[in-house]
Amino acid sequence: MVQTVAVVGAGVSGLAAIKCCLDEGLQPVCFEMSDDIGGLWHYKENIDKDRTTTMKVTVANISKEIMAYSDFPPLAVYPIFMHNTHLKDYLHRYADNFNLRKHIHLNTKVIQITETEDHKTSGQWCVKYQNIQDNKVTSEVFDAVMVCTGVFGKPVMPTFQGMETFQGEIIHTREYKTSKNFEGKTTLVVGLGNSAVDAAIDISEVAKQVYISSRNGSWIFGRLGPGGLPGDMLMLSRVGFYLLKKFPSLLNKLAMSQCSKKLNHKLFGLNPKFSPLQSNSTVNDMLGYKLLTGEIKMKPGVKQICGHCVEFVDGSKIDGIDSIVCGTGYLPDFPFLDSGVIDVDKSNMYLGMFPPDRKVHTLVVIGCFRQKGPIIPVTEMQSRLATMVFKVIVLSFRFVDQSNLSREPTSCLEVTFIFEKFLC
Ligand SMILES: Cc1cc2nc3c(=O)[nH]c(=O)nc-3n(C[C@H](O)[C@H](O)[C@H](O)COP(=O)(O)OP(=O)(O)OC[C@H]3O[C@@H](n4cnc5c(N)ncnc54)[C@H](O)[C@@H]3O)c2cc1C
Ligand SMILES: *[C@@H]1O[C@H](CO)[C@@H](O)[C@H](O)[C@H]1NC(C)=O
Ligand SMILES: *[C@@H]1O[C@H](CO)[C@@H](O)[C@H](O)[C@H]1NC(C)=O
Ligand SMILES: *[C@@H]1O[C@H](CO)[C@@H](O)[C@H](O)[C@H]1NC(C)=O
């Protein structure tokens, strides 16, 4: 019978998980390795090892009503696109409103999750966690586990020929918090995703010159939509998704013409190789202006590096590069889980949350997905489904003949089936 649930991480996914456990009458115990809740949105200027945060300047790329929890609207005084401090404030209010804090252990890092000896019949997990302040390690058994550690676990660094000869500083955007060390410098930003462009714009305010190197280009969307409305209100709607399903190529053309109205992608060297629907879009309103004023210049992919000189695949070279910032993305990381439980490389989880090979579904992953829309409402839906499935496992243990183990839910489909049969 599932009663106690270990929740790993207290970012937006972890908070939704705790709330939904309480709604279902389960007992959540949340472990958060940082000194505060909020995950990425708990910004700190000094770099925490192992932890990704936003930059000081990061503003949400989705408008506030679209990205909110369903049962907790953002304050009216927040701007339409919230600065990371507003989002953090919002998450704190959410935690206070639903009394979540007493279930959260801060400064506590989960270091290992393993099956208990009788896991096959009990579905239970042994969670080993460490108090970061006194290094004390404790093991505790839980009926279920919700892994809410996000998709920004492990930074991906590119490798370039001659990279070791570079005489300046090379960092990943994970280590980029403010433009403090970039005054007067010539900087190369590698990548054209949201983080890369955010960093490039921020650095360009103080640097001598900023270059962005991108292999595949990207379509640049804006927060500012036609008529001064939030752009995502137009795109992220039921009508929008219906049209997207029925007429994908038409929508692609519409998106391209919308993007091109503000910024001639070809002229400025953005050269997107993929269509807007294929690629991971970039949301930025300032890039066009910065390209127009020359504070930022576009470059193709990096070929090789030699000293302070960077050569690009088109044969052009730039000498005097002082620093390189790699906005080359992240991979999810579950160092505390046996790869037999979740194989990160396969990422074949049912609904992105249930590892398919498990016999009993008492371990779920929440928020481990990427999408073009808001993250928060989806983590809430996932948490609701997960906690309901946990309740079904209560039912299935009660209804199913314990001696006949083959009657246990063996696949997610079967869980869904039992769920519909007994709960709906
Ligand atoms: C720059 C940037 C801008 C973004 N803008 C938006 C936006 O505008 N709108 C939007 O919807 N999404 C946006 N996102 C996406 C973002 O992923 C989600 O908004 C959301 O923050 C994801 O929350 P999460 O709880 O899943 O993960 P995270 O926020 O990463 O939280 C994971 C938590 O788990 C903790 N943790 C990890 N490992 C352990 C462990 N072993 N033990 C204990 N605790 C652990 C971490 O300390 C962290 O607090 C943005 C992301 C970035 C990087
Ligand atoms: C971008 O282009 C390079 C080759 O130029 C290719 O190897 C790489 O896979 C592409 N990236 C993506 C995300 O498709
Ligand atoms: C989009 O992002 C995902 C995850 O980072 C990556 O695997 C994929 O290659 C990207 N696709 C393109 C076209 O850039
Ligand atoms: C917002 O930014 C995050 C982080 O870069 C990204 O994963 C997400 O896809 C972006 N959302 C949109 C709508 O571009």
Coordinates of N, CA and C and ligand atoms in Angstrom, one line a residue, residues 40-41 58-62 151-152 193-196 198 221 223 232 236 280-284 330 369-375, ligand 4:
L40 N 15.8 25.9 -10.6 CA 16.5 26.8 -11.5 C 16.2 28.3 -11.1
W41 N 15.0 28.5 -10.6 CA 14.6 29.9 -10.3 C 15.1 30.4 -9.0
T58 N 17.7 36.6 -16.4 CA 16.8 35.8 -17.1 C 15.3 36.2 -16.8
V59 N 14.6 36.3 -17.9 CA 13.1 36.6 -17.8 C 12.4 35.4 -18.4
A60 N 11.3 34.9 -17.8 CA 10.6 33.8 -18.4 C 10.3 34.0 -19.8
N61 N 10.3 32.9 -20.6 CA 10.0 33.1 -22.0 C 8.6 32.7 -22.4
I62 N 7.8 32.5 -21.3 CA 6.3 32.2 -21.5 C 5.6 33.2 -20.6
V151 N 15.8 18.7 -16.2 CA 16.5 18.3 -17.4 C 17.8 19.1 -17.6
F152 N 18.2 19.9 -16.6 CA 19.4 20.7 -16.7 C 20.5 20.1 -15.8
G193 N 20.7 28.8 -28.7 CA 19.5 28.5 -27.9 C 19.2 29.7 -27.0
N194 N 18.2 29.6 -26.2 CA 17.7 30.6 -25.3 C 18.9 31.1 -24.3
S195 N 19.6 30.2 -23.7 CA 20.6 30.5 -22.8 C 21.8 31.2 -23.5
A196 N 22.1 30.7 -24.6 CA 23.3 31.3 -25.4 C 23.0 32.7 -25.7
D198 N 20.6 34.7 -24.5 CA 20.5 35.6 -23.3 C 21.9 36.0 -22.8
F221 N 11.9 33.7 -32.3 CA 10.6 34.2 -31.9 C 10.7 35.4 -30.9
R223 N 8.9 37.6 -27.6 CA 7.9 37.7 -26.5 C 6.8 38.6 -27.0
D232 N 3.2 34.3 -27.3 CA 2.8 32.9 -27.0 C 1.3 32.7 -26.9
L236 N 0.2 29.3 -28.5 CA -0.1 28.2 -27.6 C -1.6 28.3 -27.2
N280 N 14.4 23.6 -32.1 CA 14.1 24.1 -30.8 C 14.1 25.7 -30.9
S281 N 13.0 26.3 -30.8 CA 12.9 27.7 -31.1 C 13.7 28.5 -30.0
T282 N 14.1 29.7 -30.4 CA 14.7 30.6 -29.5 C 13.8 31.8 -29.3
V283 N 13.6 32.2 -28.1 CA 12.7 33.4 -27.8 C 13.6 34.5 -27.4
N284 N 13.6 35.6 -28.3 CA 14.4 36.7 -27.9 C 14.0 37.9 -28.7
Y330 N 22.2 21.0 -22.1 CA 22.3 20.1 -21.0 C 21.7 18.8 -21.3
F369 N 11.2 16.5 -19.6 CA 10.8 16.6 -21.0 C 11.2 18.0 -21.5
R370 N 11.2 18.1 -22.8 CA 11.4 19.4 -23.4 C 10.2 19.7 -24.3
Q371 N 9.7 20.9 -24.3 CA 8.6 21.2 -25.2 C 8.6 22.7 -25.5
K372 N 7.8 23.0 -26.5 CA 7.8 24.4 -26.9 C 6.9 25.3 -26.0
G373 N 6.1 24.6 -25.2 CA 5.2 25.4 -24.4 C 5.7 25.4 -22.9
P374 N 4.8 25.8 -22.0 CA 5.1 25.9 -20.6 C 5.4 24.6 -19.9
I375 N 6.2 24.6 -18.9 CA 6.6 23.4 -18.2 C 5.7 23.1 -17.0
Ligands
LIG4 C1 12.3 28.6 -22.6 O1 13.6 28.4 -22.2 C2 13.9 27.1 -21.9 C3 15.4 27.0 -21.5 O2 16.2 27.4 -22.5 C4 13.6 26.1 -23.0 O3 13.9 24.8 -22.6 C5 12.2 26.3 -23.5 O4 12.0 25.5 -24.6 C6 11.9 27.7 -23.8 N1 10.5 27.9 -24.2 C7 10.1 28.4 -25.3 C8 8.7 28.6 -25.5 O5 10.9 28.7 -26.2

